[in-house]
Amino acid sequence: MVYLTGDTHGDIQRFKQGKLRWLGKKDTVVVLGDFGFVWDGSAAERKRLDWLRKRPYTVLFLDGSHENYDLLAQYPETELFGGSTELGGNVYHVCRGSVLELEGKTYLCFGGAESQDKDDREPGVNWWKQEMPSDEEYDTCRRNLEAVDYKVDYVLTTMHQADFWILQPLPLAKATVCTCFWTRSCSS
Protein backbone atom coordinates (compact mmCIF):
# COMPACT_ATOMS: atom_id res chain seq x y z
CA MET A 1 0.00 0.00 0.00
CA VAL A 2 1.10 3.60 -0.53
CA TYR A 3 0.87 5.91 2.49
CA LEU A 4 1.14 9.69 2.33
CA THR A 5 2.26 12.05 5.04
CA GLY A 6 4.02 15.39 5.17
CA ASP A 7 6.17 17.73 7.20
CA THR A 8 8.05 15.13 9.20
CA HIS A 9 10.84 17.68 9.95
CA GLY A 10 13.26 14.93 11.00
CA ASP A 11 10.92 13.65 13.70
CA ILE A 12 11.58 9.91 13.92
CA GLN A 13 8.56 9.49 16.22
CA ARG A 14 6.29 10.07 13.21
CA PHE A 15 7.51 6.73 11.86
CA LYS A 16 7.08 4.90 15.16
CA GLN A 17 3.37 5.63 15.61
CA GLY A 18 0.13 4.44 14.10
CA LYS A 19 0.07 2.32 10.96
CA LEU A 20 3.66 3.16 10.07
CA ARG A 21 4.87 0.83 12.83
CA TRP A 22 3.36 -2.17 11.06
CA LEU A 23 4.30 -1.58 7.42
CA GLY A 24 6.15 -4.26 5.45
CA LYS A 25 8.34 -4.75 2.39
CA LYS A 26 5.56 -4.11 -0.11
CA ASP A 27 4.57 -0.77 1.44
CA THR A 28 5.70 2.73 0.48
CA VAL A 29 5.59 5.90 2.57
CA VAL A 30 5.69 9.16 0.64
CA VAL A 31 6.57 12.29 2.62
CA LEU A 32 5.15 15.39 0.96
CA GLY A 33 7.74 18.01 1.83
CA ASP A 34 9.84 19.10 4.77
CA PHE A 35 11.33 15.62 5.24
CA GLY A 36 13.98 17.03 7.58
CA PHE A 37 16.28 14.02 7.80
CA VAL A 38 18.88 15.78 5.61
CA TRP A 39 19.21 19.14 7.33
CA ASP A 40 22.44 19.66 9.26
CA GLY A 41 24.50 16.51 8.65
CA SER A 42 24.96 15.98 12.39
CA ALA A 43 25.69 12.61 13.96
CA ALA A 44 22.23 12.60 15.54
CA GLU A 45 20.63 13.26 12.15
CA ARG A 46 22.68 10.49 10.50
CA LYS A 47 21.56 8.11 13.25
CA ARG A 48 17.89 8.93 12.58
CA LEU A 49 18.39 8.54 8.83
CA ASP A 50 20.13 5.19 9.40
CA TRP A 51 17.13 4.06 11.47
CA LEU A 52 14.82 4.96 8.55
CA ARG A 53 17.06 3.11 6.09
CA LYS A 54 16.51 -0.07 8.08
CA ARG A 55 12.71 0.00 7.86
CA PRO A 56 11.23 -2.82 5.79
CA TYR A 57 9.19 -0.39 3.68
CA THR A 58 10.34 2.17 1.09
CA VAL A 59 10.45 5.87 2.00
CA LEU A 60 10.11 8.39 -0.81
CA PHE A 61 10.08 12.11 -0.16
CA LEU A 62 9.34 15.23 -2.13
CA ASP A 63 11.39 18.22 -1.07
CA GLY A 64 9.64 21.15 0.56
CA SER A 65 10.52 24.63 1.71
CA HIS A 66 12.62 23.46 4.64
CA GLU A 67 15.28 21.19 3.14
CA ASN A 68 19.06 21.54 2.97
CA TYR A 69 19.50 21.53 -0.79
CA ASP A 70 23.31 21.64 -0.53
CA LEU A 71 23.32 18.35 1.39
CA LEU A 72 20.70 16.78 -0.91
CA ALA A 73 22.88 17.62 -3.94
CA GLN A 74 25.70 15.49 -2.51
CA TYR A 75 23.73 12.27 -2.99
CA PRO A 76 23.90 10.49 -6.36
CA GLU A 77 20.88 10.64 -8.64
CA THR A 78 19.49 7.36 -9.90
CA GLU A 79 16.68 6.37 -12.26
CA LEU A 80 14.63 4.45 -9.73
CA PHE A 81 10.93 5.23 -9.44
CA GLY A 82 11.03 7.51 -12.49
CA GLY A 83 13.79 9.76 -11.17
CA SER A 84 15.11 10.02 -7.66
CA THR A 85 18.14 10.51 -5.48
CA GLU A 86 19.08 7.54 -3.34
CA LEU A 87 19.95 8.37 0.25
CA GLY A 88 20.89 4.80 0.97
CA GLY A 89 18.94 1.73 1.89
CA ASN A 90 15.29 2.28 1.15
CA VAL A 91 15.14 6.12 1.35
CA TYR A 92 14.80 8.18 -1.84
CA HIS A 93 14.39 11.86 -2.67
CA VAL A 94 11.96 12.10 -5.62
CA CYS A 95 13.07 14.57 -8.29
CA ARG A 96 10.61 17.31 -9.25
CA GLY A 97 8.41 16.43 -12.18
CA SER A 98 8.90 12.67 -11.88
CA VAL A 99 6.07 10.35 -12.83
CA LEU A 100 6.21 7.27 -10.63
CA GLU A 101 4.38 4.01 -10.95
CA LEU A 102 3.55 2.45 -7.61
CA GLU A 103 1.21 -0.50 -7.22
CA GLY A 104 -0.25 -0.03 -10.68
CA LYS A 105 -1.08 3.66 -10.20
CA THR A 106 0.78 6.64 -11.65
CA TYR A 107 1.89 9.58 -9.51
CA LEU A 108 3.10 12.93 -10.80
CA CYS A 109 5.46 14.23 -8.10
CA PHE A 110 6.48 17.85 -7.77
CA GLY A 111 8.21 19.15 -4.66
CA GLY A 112 9.36 22.59 -3.68
CA ALA A 113 7.63 25.49 -1.99
CA GLU A 114 8.37 29.02 -0.91
CA SER A 115 9.27 29.52 2.74
CA GLN A 116 6.85 31.88 4.40
CA ASP A 117 9.61 32.80 6.86
CA LYS A 118 12.54 33.19 4.44
CA ASP A 119 13.16 36.79 5.53
CA ASP A 120 14.04 35.41 8.96
CA ARG A 121 16.42 32.80 7.56
CA GLU A 122 20.05 32.86 6.44
CA PRO A 123 20.88 31.76 2.87
CA GLY A 124 22.94 28.55 2.79
CA VAL A 125 22.39 27.97 6.51
CA ASN A 126 18.66 27.48 6.96
CA TRP A 127 17.25 28.72 3.64
CA TRP A 128 18.08 27.78 0.03
CA LYS A 129 16.90 29.43 -3.17
CA GLN A 130 16.47 25.95 -4.68
CA GLU A 131 13.30 25.57 -2.62
CA MET A 132 11.48 27.15 -5.56
CA PRO A 133 11.29 25.13 -8.79
CA SER A 134 13.42 26.17 -11.74
CA ASP A 135 12.28 26.55 -15.35
CA GLU A 136 14.22 23.37 -16.10
CA GLU A 137 12.24 21.45 -13.47
CA TYR A 138 8.95 22.71 -14.91
CA ASP A 139 10.13 21.62 -18.37
CA THR A 140 11.03 18.18 -17.01
CA CYS A 141 7.55 17.95 -15.54
CA ARG A 142 5.94 18.87 -18.86
CA ARG A 143 8.06 16.33 -20.76
CA ASN A 144 7.22 13.59 -18.27
CA LEU A 145 3.52 14.43 -18.48
CA GLU A 146 3.68 14.37 -22.28
CA ALA A 147 5.32 10.94 -22.11
CA VAL A 148 2.26 9.57 -20.27
CA ASP A 149 -0.19 11.53 -22.44
CA TYR A 150 -1.00 13.75 -19.44
CA LYS A 151 -2.68 10.82 -17.70
CA VAL A 152 -1.81 10.23 -14.06
CA ASP A 153 -3.88 8.87 -11.21
CA TYR A 154 -2.47 11.14 -8.50
CA VAL A 155 -0.61 14.42 -8.27
CA LEU A 156 1.63 14.59 -5.21
CA THR A 157 2.91 18.04 -4.44
CA THR A 158 4.13 20.30 -1.68
CA MET A 159 3.17 23.47 -3.52
CA HIS A 160 0.01 25.43 -2.84
CA GLN A 161 0.30 26.81 -6.37
CA ALA A 162 0.17 23.34 -7.95
CA ASP A 163 -3.29 23.83 -9.36
CA PHE A 164 -2.00 26.71 -11.48
CA TRP A 165 1.57 25.69 -12.34
CA ILE A 166 1.24 21.95 -12.67
CA LEU A 167 -2.38 21.03 -13.21
CA GLN A 168 -3.22 23.55 -15.92
CA PRO A 169 -1.73 21.36 -18.66
CA LEU A 170 -3.77 18.33 -17.54
CA PRO A 171 -6.78 18.37 -19.87
CA LEU A 172 -9.92 17.77 -17.86
CA ALA A 173 -7.70 16.67 -15.00
CA LYS A 174 -9.13 13.62 -13.30
CA ALA A 175 -6.16 12.99 -11.05
CA THR A 176 -6.53 13.11 -7.29
CA VAL A 177 -4.37 15.93 -5.94
CA CYS A 178 -2.57 15.26 -2.65
CA THR A 179 -0.70 18.05 -0.89
CA CYS A 180 1.38 18.08 2.27
CA PHE A 181 -1.57 19.09 4.43
CA TRP A 182 -2.99 15.65 5.05
CA THR A 183 -2.09 12.03 5.65
CA ARG A 184 -3.90 9.14 3.99
CA SER A 185 -3.34 5.90 2.19
CA CYS A 186 -3.81 5.55 -1.55
CA SER A 187 -5.08 2.14 -2.54
CA SER A 188 -6.28 0.73 -5.83
Coordinates of N, CA and C in Angstrom, one line a residue:
M1 N 0.8 -1.2 0.0 CA 0.0 0.0 0.0 C 0.9 1.2 0.0
V2 N 0.4 2.3 -0.5 CA 1.1 3.6 -0.5 C 0.5 4.5 0.5
Y3 N 1.3 5.0 1.4 CA 0.9 5.9 2.5 C 1.5 7.3 2.3
L4 N 0.7 8.3 2.5 CA 1.1 9.7 2.3 C 1.1 10.4 3.7
T5 N 2.2 11.2 3.9 CA 2.3 12.0 5.0 C 3.1 13.3 4.6
G6 N 3.2 14.2 5.5 CA 4.0 15.4 5.2 C 4.6 16.0 6.4
D7 N 5.6 16.9 6.1 CA 6.2 17.7 7.2 C 6.7 16.9 8.4
T8 N 7.5 15.9 8.1 CA 8.0 15.1 9.2 C 9.2 15.9 9.9
H9 N 9.8 16.8 9.3 CA 10.8 17.7 9.9 C 11.8 16.9 10.8
G10 N 12.2 15.7 10.3 CA 13.3 14.9 11.0 C 12.8 14.3 12.3
D11 N 11.5 14.2 12.5 CA 10.9 13.7 13.7 C 10.7 12.1 13.5
I12 N 11.6 11.4 14.1 CA 11.6 9.9 13.9 C 10.3 9.3 14.6
Q13 N 9.8 10.0 15.6 CA 8.6 9.5 16.2 C 7.4 9.3 15.3
R14 N 7.4 10.2 14.2 CA 6.3 10.1 13.2 C 6.3 8.7 12.6
F15 N 7.4 8.0 12.5 CA 7.5 6.7 11.9 C 7.3 5.6 12.9
K16 N 7.2 5.9 14.1 CA 7.1 4.9 15.2 C 5.7 4.8 15.7
Q17 N 4.7 5.6 15.1 CA 3.4 5.6 15.6 C 2.4 5.2 14.5
G18 N 1.2 4.8 15.0 CA 0.1 4.4 14.1 C 0.5 3.3 13.2
K19 N -0.1 3.4 12.0 CA 0.1 2.3 11.0 C 1.5 2.2 10.5
L20 N 2.3 3.2 10.6 CA 3.7 3.2 10.1 C 4.5 2.1 10.8
R21 N 4.1 1.8 12.0 CA 4.9 0.8 12.8 C 4.7 -0.6 12.2
W22 N 3.7 -0.8 11.5 CA 3.4 -2.2 11.1 C 3.6 -2.4 9.6
L23 N 4.1 -1.4 8.9 CA 4.3 -1.6 7.4 C 5.4 -2.6 7.1
G24 N 5.2 -3.2 5.9 CA 6.1 -4.3 5.5 C 6.8 -3.9 4.2
K25 N 7.5 -4.9 3.6 CA 8.3 -4.8 2.4 C 7.6 -4.2 1.2
K26 N 6.3 -4.5 1.1 CA 5.6 -4.1 -0.1 C 5.0 -2.7 0.0
D27 N 5.2 -2.1 1.2 CA 4.6 -0.8 1.4 C 5.5 0.4 1.1
T28 N 4.9 1.5 0.8 CA 5.7 2.7 0.5 C 5.1 3.9 1.3
V29 N 6.0 4.7 1.9 CA 5.6 5.9 2.6 C 6.1 7.0 1.8
V30 N 5.3 8.0 1.4 CA 5.7 9.2 0.6 C 5.5 10.4 1.6
V31 N 6.6 11.1 1.8 CA 6.6 12.3 2.6 C 6.5 13.5 1.7
L32 N 5.4 14.3 1.8 CA 5.1 15.4 1.0 C 5.7 16.7 1.5
G33 N 7.0 16.8 1.4 CA 7.7 18.0 1.8 C 8.2 18.1 3.3
D34 N 9.2 18.9 3.5 CA 9.8 19.1 4.8 C 10.2 17.8 5.5
F35 N 10.9 16.9 4.7 CA 11.3 15.6 5.2 C 12.2 15.8 6.5
G36 N 13.2 16.6 6.4 CA 14.0 17.0 7.6 C 15.0 16.1 8.1
F37 N 15.2 15.0 7.4 CA 16.3 14.0 7.8 C 17.6 14.3 7.1
V38 N 17.6 15.3 6.3 CA 18.9 15.8 5.6 C 18.9 17.3 5.8
W39 N 19.3 17.7 7.0 CA 19.2 19.1 7.3 C 20.5 19.7 7.8
D40 N 21.2 19.1 8.8 CA 22.4 19.7 9.3 C 23.6 18.7 9.2
G41 N 23.4 17.5 8.8 CA 24.5 16.5 8.7 C 25.1 16.1 10.0
S42 N 24.4 16.3 11.1 CA 25.0 16.0 12.4 C 24.9 14.5 12.6
A43 N 25.7 14.0 13.6 CA 25.7 12.6 14.0 C 24.3 12.1 14.4
A44 N 23.6 13.0 15.1 CA 22.2 12.6 15.5 C 21.3 12.5 14.3
E45 N 21.5 13.3 13.4 CA 20.6 13.3 12.2 C 21.0 12.0 11.4
R46 N 22.3 11.7 11.2 CA 22.7 10.5 10.5 C 22.1 9.2 11.2
K47 N 22.1 9.3 12.5 CA 21.6 8.1 13.3 C 20.1 7.9 12.9
R48 N 19.3 9.0 12.9 CA 17.9 8.9 12.6 C 17.7 8.5 11.1
L49 N 18.5 9.0 10.2 CA 18.4 8.5 8.8 C 18.8 7.1 8.7
D50 N 19.8 6.6 9.4 CA 20.1 5.2 9.4 C 19.0 4.3 9.9
W51 N 18.3 4.8 10.9 CA 17.1 4.1 11.5 C 16.1 3.9 10.4
L52 N 15.8 5.0 9.6 CA 14.8 5.0 8.6 C 15.2 4.0 7.5
R53 N 16.5 4.0 7.1 CA 17.1 3.1 6.1 C 16.8 1.6 6.4
K54 N 16.7 1.3 7.7 CA 16.5 -0.1 8.1 C 15.1 -0.5 8.1
R55 N 14.1 0.4 7.9 CA 12.7 0.0 7.9 C 12.5 -1.0 6.7
P56 N 11.5 -1.9 6.9 CA 11.2 -2.8 5.8 C 10.5 -2.2 4.6
Y57 N 9.9 -1.1 4.8 CA 9.2 -0.4 3.7 C 10.1 0.6 3.0
T58 N 9.6 1.1 1.9 CA 10.3 2.2 1.1 C 9.9 3.5 1.5
V59 N 10.8 4.5 1.7 CA 10.5 5.9 2.0 C 10.8 6.7 0.8
L60 N 9.9 7.4 0.3 CA 10.1 8.4 -0.8 C 9.8 9.8 -0.2
F61 N 10.5 10.8 -0.6 CA 10.1 12.1 -0.2 C 10.3 13.1 -1.2
L62 N 9.3 14.1 -1.3 CA 9.3 15.2 -2.1 C 9.9 16.3 -1.3
D63 N 10.8 17.1 -1.8 CA 11.4 18.2 -1.1 C 10.3 19.3 -0.8
G64 N 10.6 20.1 0.2 CA 9.6 21.2 0.6 C 10.4 22.5 0.7
S65 N 9.9 23.3 1.5 CA 10.5 24.6 1.7 C 11.6 24.6 2.8
H66 N 11.6 23.6 3.6 CA 12.6 23.5 4.6 C 13.5 22.2 4.5
E67 N 14.3 22.3 3.4 CA 15.3 21.2 3.1 C 16.7 21.8 3.0
N68 N 17.7 21.1 3.2 CA 19.1 21.5 3.0 C 19.4 21.0 1.6
Y69 N 19.3 21.9 0.6 CA 19.5 21.5 -0.8 C 21.0 21.3 -1.1
D70 N 21.9 21.9 -0.3 CA 23.3 21.6 -0.5 C 23.6 20.2 -0.1
L71 N 23.1 19.7 1.0 CA 23.3 18.3 1.4 C 22.6 17.4 0.4
L72 N 21.4 17.7 0.0 CA 20.7 16.8 -0.9 C 21.5 16.6 -2.2
A73 N 22.1 17.7 -2.7 CA 22.9 17.6 -3.9 C 24.1 16.7 -3.9
Q74 N 24.5 16.4 -2.7 CA 25.7 15.5 -2.5 C 25.4 14.0 -2.7
Y75 N 24.1 13.7 -2.8 CA 23.7 12.3 -3.0 C 23.6 12.0 -4.5
P76 N 24.0 10.8 -4.9 CA 23.9 10.5 -6.4 C 22.5 10.3 -6.8
E77 N 22.2 10.8 -8.0 CA 20.9 10.6 -8.6 C 20.8 9.3 -9.4
T78 N 19.7 8.7 -9.3 CA 19.5 7.4 -9.9 C 18.1 7.4 -10.6
E79 N 17.9 6.4 -11.5 CA 16.7 6.4 -12.3 C 15.6 5.4 -11.7
L80 N 15.6 5.3 -10.4 CA 14.6 4.5 -9.7 C 13.3 5.3 -9.6
F81 N 12.2 4.6 -9.7 CA 10.9 5.2 -9.4 C 10.6 6.4 -10.4
G82 N 11.3 6.4 -11.5 CA 11.0 7.5 -12.5 C 11.9 8.7 -12.3
G83 N 12.9 8.6 -11.4 CA 13.8 9.8 -11.2 C 13.9 10.1 -9.7
S84 N 15.0 9.7 -9.1 CA 15.1 10.0 -7.7 C 16.6 10.1 -7.3
T85 N 16.8 10.5 -6.1 CA 18.1 10.5 -5.5 C 18.1 9.5 -4.3
E86 N 19.0 8.6 -4.4 CA 19.1 7.5 -3.3 C 19.9 8.0 -2.1
L87 N 19.3 8.0 -1.0 CA 19.9 8.4 0.2 C 20.5 7.2 1.0
G88 N 20.4 6.0 0.4 CA 20.9 4.8 1.0 C 19.7 4.0 1.5
G89 N 20.0 2.7 1.4 CA 18.9 1.7 1.9 C 17.7 1.9 1.1
N90 N 16.6 2.2 1.7 CA 15.3 2.3 1.1 C 14.7 3.7 1.1
V91 N 15.6 4.7 1.3 CA 15.1 6.1 1.3 C 15.5 6.9 0.1
Y92 N 14.6 7.5 -0.6 CA 14.8 8.2 -1.8 C 14.2 9.6 -1.9
H93 N 14.9 10.5 -2.4 CA 14.4 11.9 -2.7 C 13.9 11.8 -4.1
V94 N 12.6 12.1 -4.3 CA 12.0 12.1 -5.6 C 12.2 13.4 -6.3
C95 N 12.8 13.4 -7.5 CA 13.1 14.6 -8.3 C 11.8 15.2 -8.8
R96 N 11.8 16.5 -8.8 CA 10.6 17.3 -9.2 C 10.2 17.0 -10.7
G97 N 8.9 16.7 -10.9 CA 8.4 16.4 -12.2 C 8.4 15.0 -12.5
S98 N 8.9 14.1 -11.6 CA 8.9 12.7 -11.9 C 7.5 12.1 -11.9
V99 N 7.3 11.1 -12.8 CA 6.1 10.3 -12.8 C 6.4 8.9 -12.4
L100 N 5.9 8.6 -11.2 CA 6.2 7.3 -10.6 C 5.1 6.3 -10.9
E101 N 5.4 5.0 -10.9 CA 4.4 4.0 -11.0 C 4.6 3.2 -9.7
L102 N 3.5 3.2 -8.9 CA 3.5 2.5 -7.6 C 2.2 1.7 -7.5
E103 N 2.4 0.4 -7.4 CA 1.2 -0.5 -7.2 C 0.2 -0.3 -8.3
G104 N 0.6 -0.1 -9.5 CA -0.3 0.0 -10.7 C -0.9 1.3 -10.9
K105 N -0.6 2.3 -10.1 CA -1.1 3.7 -10.2 C 0.1 4.6 -10.6
T106 N -0.3 5.7 -11.3 CA 0.8 6.6 -11.6 C 0.6 7.9 -10.8
Y107 N 1.8 8.4 -10.4 CA 1.9 9.6 -9.5 C 2.8 10.6 -10.1
L108 N 2.3 11.8 -10.4 CA 3.1 12.9 -10.8 C 3.6 13.5 -9.5
C109 N 4.9 13.7 -9.3 CA 5.5 14.2 -8.1 C 6.2 15.5 -8.4
F110 N 5.9 16.6 -7.6 CA 6.5 17.8 -7.8 C 6.7 18.5 -6.4
G111 N 7.9 18.5 -5.9 CA 8.2 19.1 -4.7 C 8.6 20.6 -4.8
G112 N 9.0 21.2 -3.7 CA 9.4 22.6 -3.7 C 8.2 23.4 -3.1
A113 N 8.6 24.5 -2.5 CA 7.6 25.5 -2.0 C 8.4 26.7 -1.5
E114 N 7.7 27.8 -1.4 CA 8.4 29.0 -0.9 C 8.2 29.1 0.6
S115 N 9.3 29.3 1.3 CA 9.3 29.5 2.7 C 8.5 30.8 3.1
Q116 N 7.6 30.7 3.9 CA 6.9 31.9 4.4 C 7.7 32.7 5.3
D117 N 8.8 32.1 5.9 CA 9.6 32.8 6.9 C 11.0 33.1 6.3
K118 N 11.2 33.1 5.0 CA 12.5 33.2 4.4 C 13.3 34.5 4.8
D119 N 12.5 35.5 5.1 CA 13.2 36.8 5.5 C 13.9 36.6 6.9
D120 N 13.4 35.7 7.7 CA 14.0 35.4 9.0 C 15.1 34.3 8.9
R121 N 15.5 33.9 7.7 CA 16.4 32.8 7.6 C 17.7 33.3 6.9
E122 N 18.8 32.5 7.0 CA 20.0 32.9 6.4 C 20.4 32.0 5.2
P123 N 20.6 32.6 4.1 CA 20.9 31.8 2.9 C 22.1 30.8 3.1
G124 N 21.9 29.5 2.7 CA 22.9 28.6 2.8 C 23.1 28.0 4.2
V125 N 22.3 28.5 5.1 CA 22.4 28.0 6.5 C 21.1 27.3 6.9
N126 N 20.0 28.0 6.7 CA 18.7 27.5 7.0 C 17.6 27.9 5.9
W127 N 18.1 28.4 4.8 CA 17.3 28.7 3.6 C 18.1 28.5 2.4
W128 N 17.4 28.0 1.3 CA 18.1 27.8 0.0 C 17.2 28.2 -1.1
K129 N 17.7 28.9 -2.1 CA 16.9 29.4 -3.2 C 16.3 28.3 -4.0
Q130 N 16.9 27.1 -3.9 CA 16.5 25.9 -4.7 C 15.1 25.4 -4.2
E131 N 14.6 26.0 -3.1 CA 13.3 25.6 -2.6 C 12.2 25.8 -3.7
M132 N 12.4 26.8 -4.5 CA 11.5 27.2 -5.6 C 11.9 26.5 -6.8
P133 N 11.0 25.9 -7.6 CA 11.3 25.1 -8.8 C 11.9 26.0 -9.9
S134 N 12.8 25.5 -10.6 CA 13.4 26.2 -11.7 C 12.6 25.9 -13.0
D135 N 12.9 26.7 -14.0 CA 12.3 26.5 -15.3 C 12.6 25.2 -15.9
E136 N 13.8 24.7 -15.6 CA 14.2 23.4 -16.1 C 13.4 22.3 -15.4
E137 N 13.1 22.4 -14.2 CA 12.2 21.4 -13.5 C 10.8 21.5 -14.0
Y138 N 10.3 22.6 -14.3 CA 9.0 22.7 -14.9 C 9.0 22.0 -16.3
D139 N 10.0 22.3 -17.0 CA 10.1 21.6 -18.4 C 10.2 20.1 -18.2
T140 N 11.0 19.6 -17.3 CA 11.0 18.2 -17.0 C 9.6 17.6 -16.7
C141 N 8.9 18.4 -15.9 CA 7.6 17.9 -15.5 C 6.7 17.9 -16.8
R142 N 6.7 18.9 -17.6 CA 5.9 18.9 -18.9 C 6.3 17.7 -19.8
R143 N 7.6 17.5 -19.9 CA 8.1 16.3 -20.8 C 7.6 15.0 -20.2
N144 N 7.7 14.8 -18.9 CA 7.2 13.6 -18.3 C 5.7 13.4 -18.4
L145 N 5.0 14.5 -18.3 CA 3.5 14.4 -18.5 C 3.2 14.1 -19.9
E146 N 3.9 14.7 -20.9 CA 3.7 14.4 -22.3 C 3.9 12.9 -22.5
A147 N 5.0 12.3 -21.9 CA 5.3 10.9 -22.1 C 4.2 10.0 -21.7
V148 N 3.4 10.4 -20.7 CA 2.3 9.6 -20.3 C 0.9 10.1 -20.8
D149 N 1.0 10.9 -21.8 CA -0.2 11.5 -22.4 C -1.0 12.3 -21.4
Y150 N -0.4 12.9 -20.5 CA -1.0 13.7 -19.4 C -2.0 12.9 -18.6
K151 N -1.8 11.7 -18.5 CA -2.7 10.8 -17.7 C -2.0 10.3 -16.5
V152 N -2.3 10.7 -15.3 CA -1.8 10.2 -14.1 C -3.0 10.0 -13.1
D153 N -2.8 9.1 -12.2 CA -3.9 8.9 -11.2 C -3.8 9.9 -10.0
Y154 N -2.6 10.2 -9.6 CA -2.5 11.1 -8.5 C -1.4 12.2 -8.8
V155 N -1.6 13.4 -8.2 CA -0.6 14.4 -8.3 C -0.2 14.6 -6.8
L156 N 1.1 14.4 -6.5 CA 1.6 14.6 -5.2 C 2.5 15.8 -5.3
T157 N 2.2 16.8 -4.4 CA 2.9 18.0 -4.4 C 3.0 18.7 -3.1
T158 N 4.0 19.5 -2.9 CA 4.1 20.3 -1.7 C 3.8 21.8 -1.9
M159 N 3.4 22.1 -3.1 CA 3.2 23.5 -3.5 C 1.7 23.8 -3.5
H160 N 1.4 24.9 -2.9 CA 0.0 25.4 -2.8 C -0.4 25.9 -4.2
Q161 N 0.6 26.3 -5.0 CA 0.3 26.8 -6.4 C 0.2 25.7 -7.4
A162 N 0.2 24.5 -7.0 CA 0.2 23.3 -7.9 C -1.0 23.4 -8.9
D163 N -2.1 23.8 -8.5 CA -3.3 23.8 -9.4 C -3.0 24.8 -10.6
F164 N -2.3 25.8 -10.4 CA -2.0 26.7 -11.5 C -0.8 26.3 -12.3
W165 N 0.3 26.0 -11.6 CA 1.6 25.7 -12.3 C 1.7 24.3 -12.9
I166 N 1.1 23.3 -12.3 CA 1.2 21.9 -12.7 C 0.0 21.4 -13.3
L167 N -1.2 21.7 -12.7 CA -2.4 21.0 -13.2 C -3.0 21.7 -14.4
Q168 N -2.6 22.9 -14.7 CA -3.2 23.5 -15.9 C -3.0 22.7 -17.2
P169 N -1.9 22.1 -17.4 CA -1.7 21.4 -18.7 C -2.5 20.1 -18.7
L170 N -3.0 19.6 -17.6 CA -3.8 18.3 -17.5 C -5.2 18.6 -18.1
P171 N -5.5 18.1 -19.3 CA -6.8 18.4 -19.9 C -7.8 17.6 -19.1
L172 N -8.8 18.3 -18.7 CA -9.9 17.8 -17.9 C -9.4 16.9 -16.8
A173 N -8.4 17.4 -16.0 CA -7.7 16.7 -15.0 C -8.6 15.8 -14.1
K174 N -8.4 14.5 -14.1 CA -9.1 13.6 -13.3 C -8.3 13.0 -12.2
A175 N -7.1 13.5 -12.1 CA -6.2 13.0 -11.1 C -6.6 13.5 -9.7
T176 N -6.3 12.7 -8.7 CA -6.5 13.1 -7.3 C -5.3 13.9 -6.9
V177 N -5.5 15.1 -6.3 CA -4.4 15.9 -5.9 C -4.2 15.8 -4.4
C178 N -2.9 15.4 -4.1 CA -2.6 15.3 -2.7 C -1.5 16.3 -2.3
T179 N -1.7 17.1 -1.3 CA -0.7 18.0 -0.9 C -0.2 17.7 0.5
C180 N 0.7 18.4 1.0 CA 1.4 18.1 2.3 C 0.5 18.3 3.5
F181 N -0.7 18.7 3.3 CA -1.6 19.1 4.4 C -2.4 18.0 5.0
W182 N -2.2 16.7 4.5 CA -3.0 15.6 5.0 C -2.3 14.3 4.9
T183 N -2.7 13.4 5.7 CA -2.1 12.0 5.6 C -3.2 11.0 5.3
R184 N -2.9 10.2 4.4 CA -3.9 9.1 4.0 C -3.2 8.0 3.3
S185 N -3.9 7.0 3.0 CA -3.3 5.9 2.2 C -4.0 5.9 0.8
C186 N -3.3 5.6 -0.2 CA -3.8 5.5 -1.6 C -3.8 4.1 -1.9
S187 N -5.0 3.5 -2.2 CA -5.1 2.1 -2.5 C -5.8 2.0 -3.8
S188 N -5.7 0.9 -4.5 CA -6.3 0.7 -5.8 C -7.7 0.4 -5.8

